[in-house]
Structure formats: C-alpha cells, structure tokens
C-alpha cells in the first residue's frame, strides 16, 4: 500500500468519525427538541392568548426539520461517501423560509428584504433542480 493510499484511508476514517459524532449530536438534538416541542404545545394549551406563541412552535418545527434534513445528508454520506446536495439545499430552503416566516409574523419585513429573500429562494431552487438533474444523470451513467 502506497503512502498516498494510507493517507487517504486515514482521512476517510477521520471524516467517518467526525461525521458520526456530528450525526449523534444531531440525533440527540432532534430527540431533545421533539421532547421540548411537546411541552411547548402543552404550555400553549394552558395559555389564554395563544397568538403570540404560534411563531415559537412554527420556528421549533422548522428547526427540527432542518436538523432532520442535515442528518439525512450525513446518513447518505455513509452509504455513498458523497454529500448529497439536495438534502443540504432542502435544509437551506427551509431555513430561509423559517426566517421569512419569523420576520413576517413580527411585521418587520421590508420590501427590499422580500426581494432579497425571493432571489435567494430562487437561486436555492435552481441549485436544487440542478442537483437532482446531476444526480439522475450520474445514476444513468452508472447503469450503463
């Protein structure tokens, strides 16, 4: 085995360990976040004026969804040793939508911000479509 292959094996092993640790932390965060979300709903039921507390629940749910998408990306890495861009872009899109919802709910959205977020969502959408097309092309090339 050459030195280059040994270094690559060490690198792959270190990356696997680091991604495993990150995945465990994300799984623990998802479990704790879900547990906390249930208590938030219970607190929401007990309150009389609930309008102001919905944004907290929406934010928590979308944050959990972002963590789930990132964990899916890491799980996909272990099977293919590639990070799938679609999962990462999905998490980014949900994050941007989460921020838009928070700003809109607090009535702090300015027209310029709306245009900026729209452009960002458009670019992320194009990246997502492109990543799907590239993934399908790669699968097609592997089958031939």
Coordinates of C-alpha atoms in Angstrom, one line a residue:
X1 CA 0.0 0.0 0.0
X2 CA 1.4 3.3 -1.0
X3 CA 1.7 6.4 1.2
X4 CA -1.0 8.1 -0.7
X5 CA -3.4 5.3 -0.1
X6 CA -2.6 5.2 3.6
X7 CA -3.2 8.9 3.9
X8 CA -6.5 8.6 2.1
X9 CA -7.6 5.8 4.4
X10 CA -6.6 7.8 7.4
X11 CA -8.5 10.8 6.0
X12 CA -11.6 8.7 5.3
X13 CA -11.5 7.2 8.8
X14 CA -11.2 10.6 10.4
X15 CA -14.1 12.0 8.3
X16 CA -16.2 9.0 9.2
X17 CA -15.6 9.6 12.9
X18 CA -16.2 13.3 12.7
X19 CA -19.5 12.8 10.7
X20 CA -20.5 10.1 13.2
X21 CA -20.0 12.4 16.1
X22 CA -22.0 15.2 14.3
X23 CA -24.8 12.7 13.5
X24 CA -25.0 11.6 17.1
X25 CA -25.2 15.2 18.3
X26 CA -27.9 16.0 15.7
X27 CA -29.9 12.9 16.7
X28 CA -29.7 13.9 20.4
X29 CA -30.7 17.5 19.4
X30 CA -33.7 16.2 17.4
X31 CA -34.8 14.0 20.4
X32 CA -34.5 16.8 22.9
X33 CA -36.1 19.3 20.5
X34 CA -39.1 17.0 19.9
X35 CA -39.5 16.4 23.7
X36 CA -39.3 20.2 24.3
X37 CA -41.9 20.8 21.4
X38 CA -44.4 18.6 23.2
X39 CA -44.0 20.7 26.4
X40 CA -44.4 23.9 24.3
X41 CA -47.7 22.6 22.9
X42 CA -48.9 21.8 26.5
X43 CA -47.9 25.3 27.6
X44 CA -49.7 26.7 24.5
X45 CA -52.9 24.9 25.5
X46 CA -52.8 26.4 29.1
X47 CA -52.4 30.0 27.9
X48 CA -55.4 32.1 27.1
X49 CA -53.8 34.4 24.4
X50 CA -52.0 32.0 22.1
X51 CA -51.5 34.1 19.0
X52 CA -48.0 35.3 20.0
X53 CA -46.8 31.7 20.8
X54 CA -47.5 30.1 17.5
X55 CA -44.4 31.6 16.0
X56 CA -42.3 29.7 18.6
X57 CA -43.9 26.4 17.7
X58 CA -43.5 27.1 13.9
X59 CA -39.9 28.0 14.5
X60 CA -39.2 24.9 16.5
X61 CA -40.9 22.6 14.0
X62 CA -39.0 24.1 11.1
X63 CA -35.7 23.9 13.1
X64 CA -36.3 20.2 13.7
X65 CA -37.0 19.7 10.0
X66 CA -33.6 21.4 9.2
X67 CA -31.8 19.1 11.6
X68 CA -33.6 16.1 10.1
X69 CA -32.5 17.1 6.6
X70 CA -28.9 17.6 7.7
X71 CA -28.9 14.2 9.4
X72 CA -30.3 12.7 6.2
X73 CA -27.3 14.2 4.3
X74 CA -24.9 12.6 6.8
X75 CA -26.6 9.3 6.6
X76 CA -26.3 9.4 2.8
X77 CA -22.6 10.1 3.2
X78 CA -22.1 6.8 5.0
X79 CA -23.6 4.8 2.2
X80 CA -22.1 6.7 -0.8
X81 CA -19.2 8.7 0.7
X82 CA -20.7 11.7 -1.0
X83 CA -22.7 14.6 0.5
X84 CA -26.0 14.9 -1.4
X85 CA -26.5 18.5 -2.3
X86 CA -30.3 18.0 -2.4
X87 CA -30.6 17.4 1.3
X88 CA -28.3 20.3 2.2
X89 CA -30.2 22.7 -0.2
X90 CA -33.5 21.4 1.3
X91 CA -32.3 22.4 4.7
X92 CA -31.2 25.8 3.4
X93 CA -34.5 26.4 1.8
X94 CA -36.4 25.5 4.9
X95 CA -34.0 27.8 6.9
X96 CA -34.7 30.7 4.6
X97 CA -38.5 30.1 4.8
X98 CA -38.2 29.8 8.5
X99 CA -36.6 33.2 8.7
X100 CA -39.2 34.7 6.3
X101 CA -42.0 33.4 8.5
X102 CA -40.4 34.8 11.6
X103 CA -39.9 38.3 10.1
X104 CA -43.3 38.3 8.5
X105 CA -45.0 37.3 11.8
X106 CA -43.2 40.0 13.7
X107 CA -44.3 42.5 10.9
X108 CA -40.7 43.6 10.3
X109 CA -40.4 42.6 6.6
X110 CA -39.3 45.4 4.3
X111 CA -39.8 45.3 0.6
X112 CA -36.1 45.1 0.0
X113 CA -35.8 42.1 2.3
X114 CA -38.6 40.4 0.5
X115 CA -36.8 40.8 -2.9
X116 CA -33.6 39.6 -1.4
X117 CA -35.2 36.5 0.2
X118 CA -37.1 35.8 -3.1
X119 CA -33.8 36.0 -5.1
X120 CA -32.1 33.7 -2.5
X121 CA -35.0 31.2 -2.7
X122 CA -34.9 31.3 -6.5
X123 CA -31.2 30.5 -6.5
X124 CA -31.6 27.8 -4.0
X125 CA -34.4 26.3 -6.0
X126 CA -32.3 26.3 -9.2
X127 CA -29.4 24.7 -7.3
X128 CA -31.8 22.0 -6.0
X129 CA -33.2 21.3 -9.5
X130 CA -29.7 21.2 -10.9
X131 CA -28.5 18.8 -8.2
X132 CA -31.4 16.5 -8.9
X133 CA -30.7 16.5 -12.6
X134 CA -27.0 15.8 -12.0
X135 CA -27.8 13.0 -9.6
X136 CA -30.2 11.4 -12.1
X137 CA -27.5 11.8 -14.8
X138 CA -24.9 10.1 -12.6
X139 CA -27.3 7.2 -11.8
X140 CA -28.0 6.8 -15.6
X141 CA -24.3 6.8 -16.3
X142 CA -23.6 4.2 -13.6
X143 CA -26.3 1.9 -15.0
X144 CA -24.7 1.9 -18.5

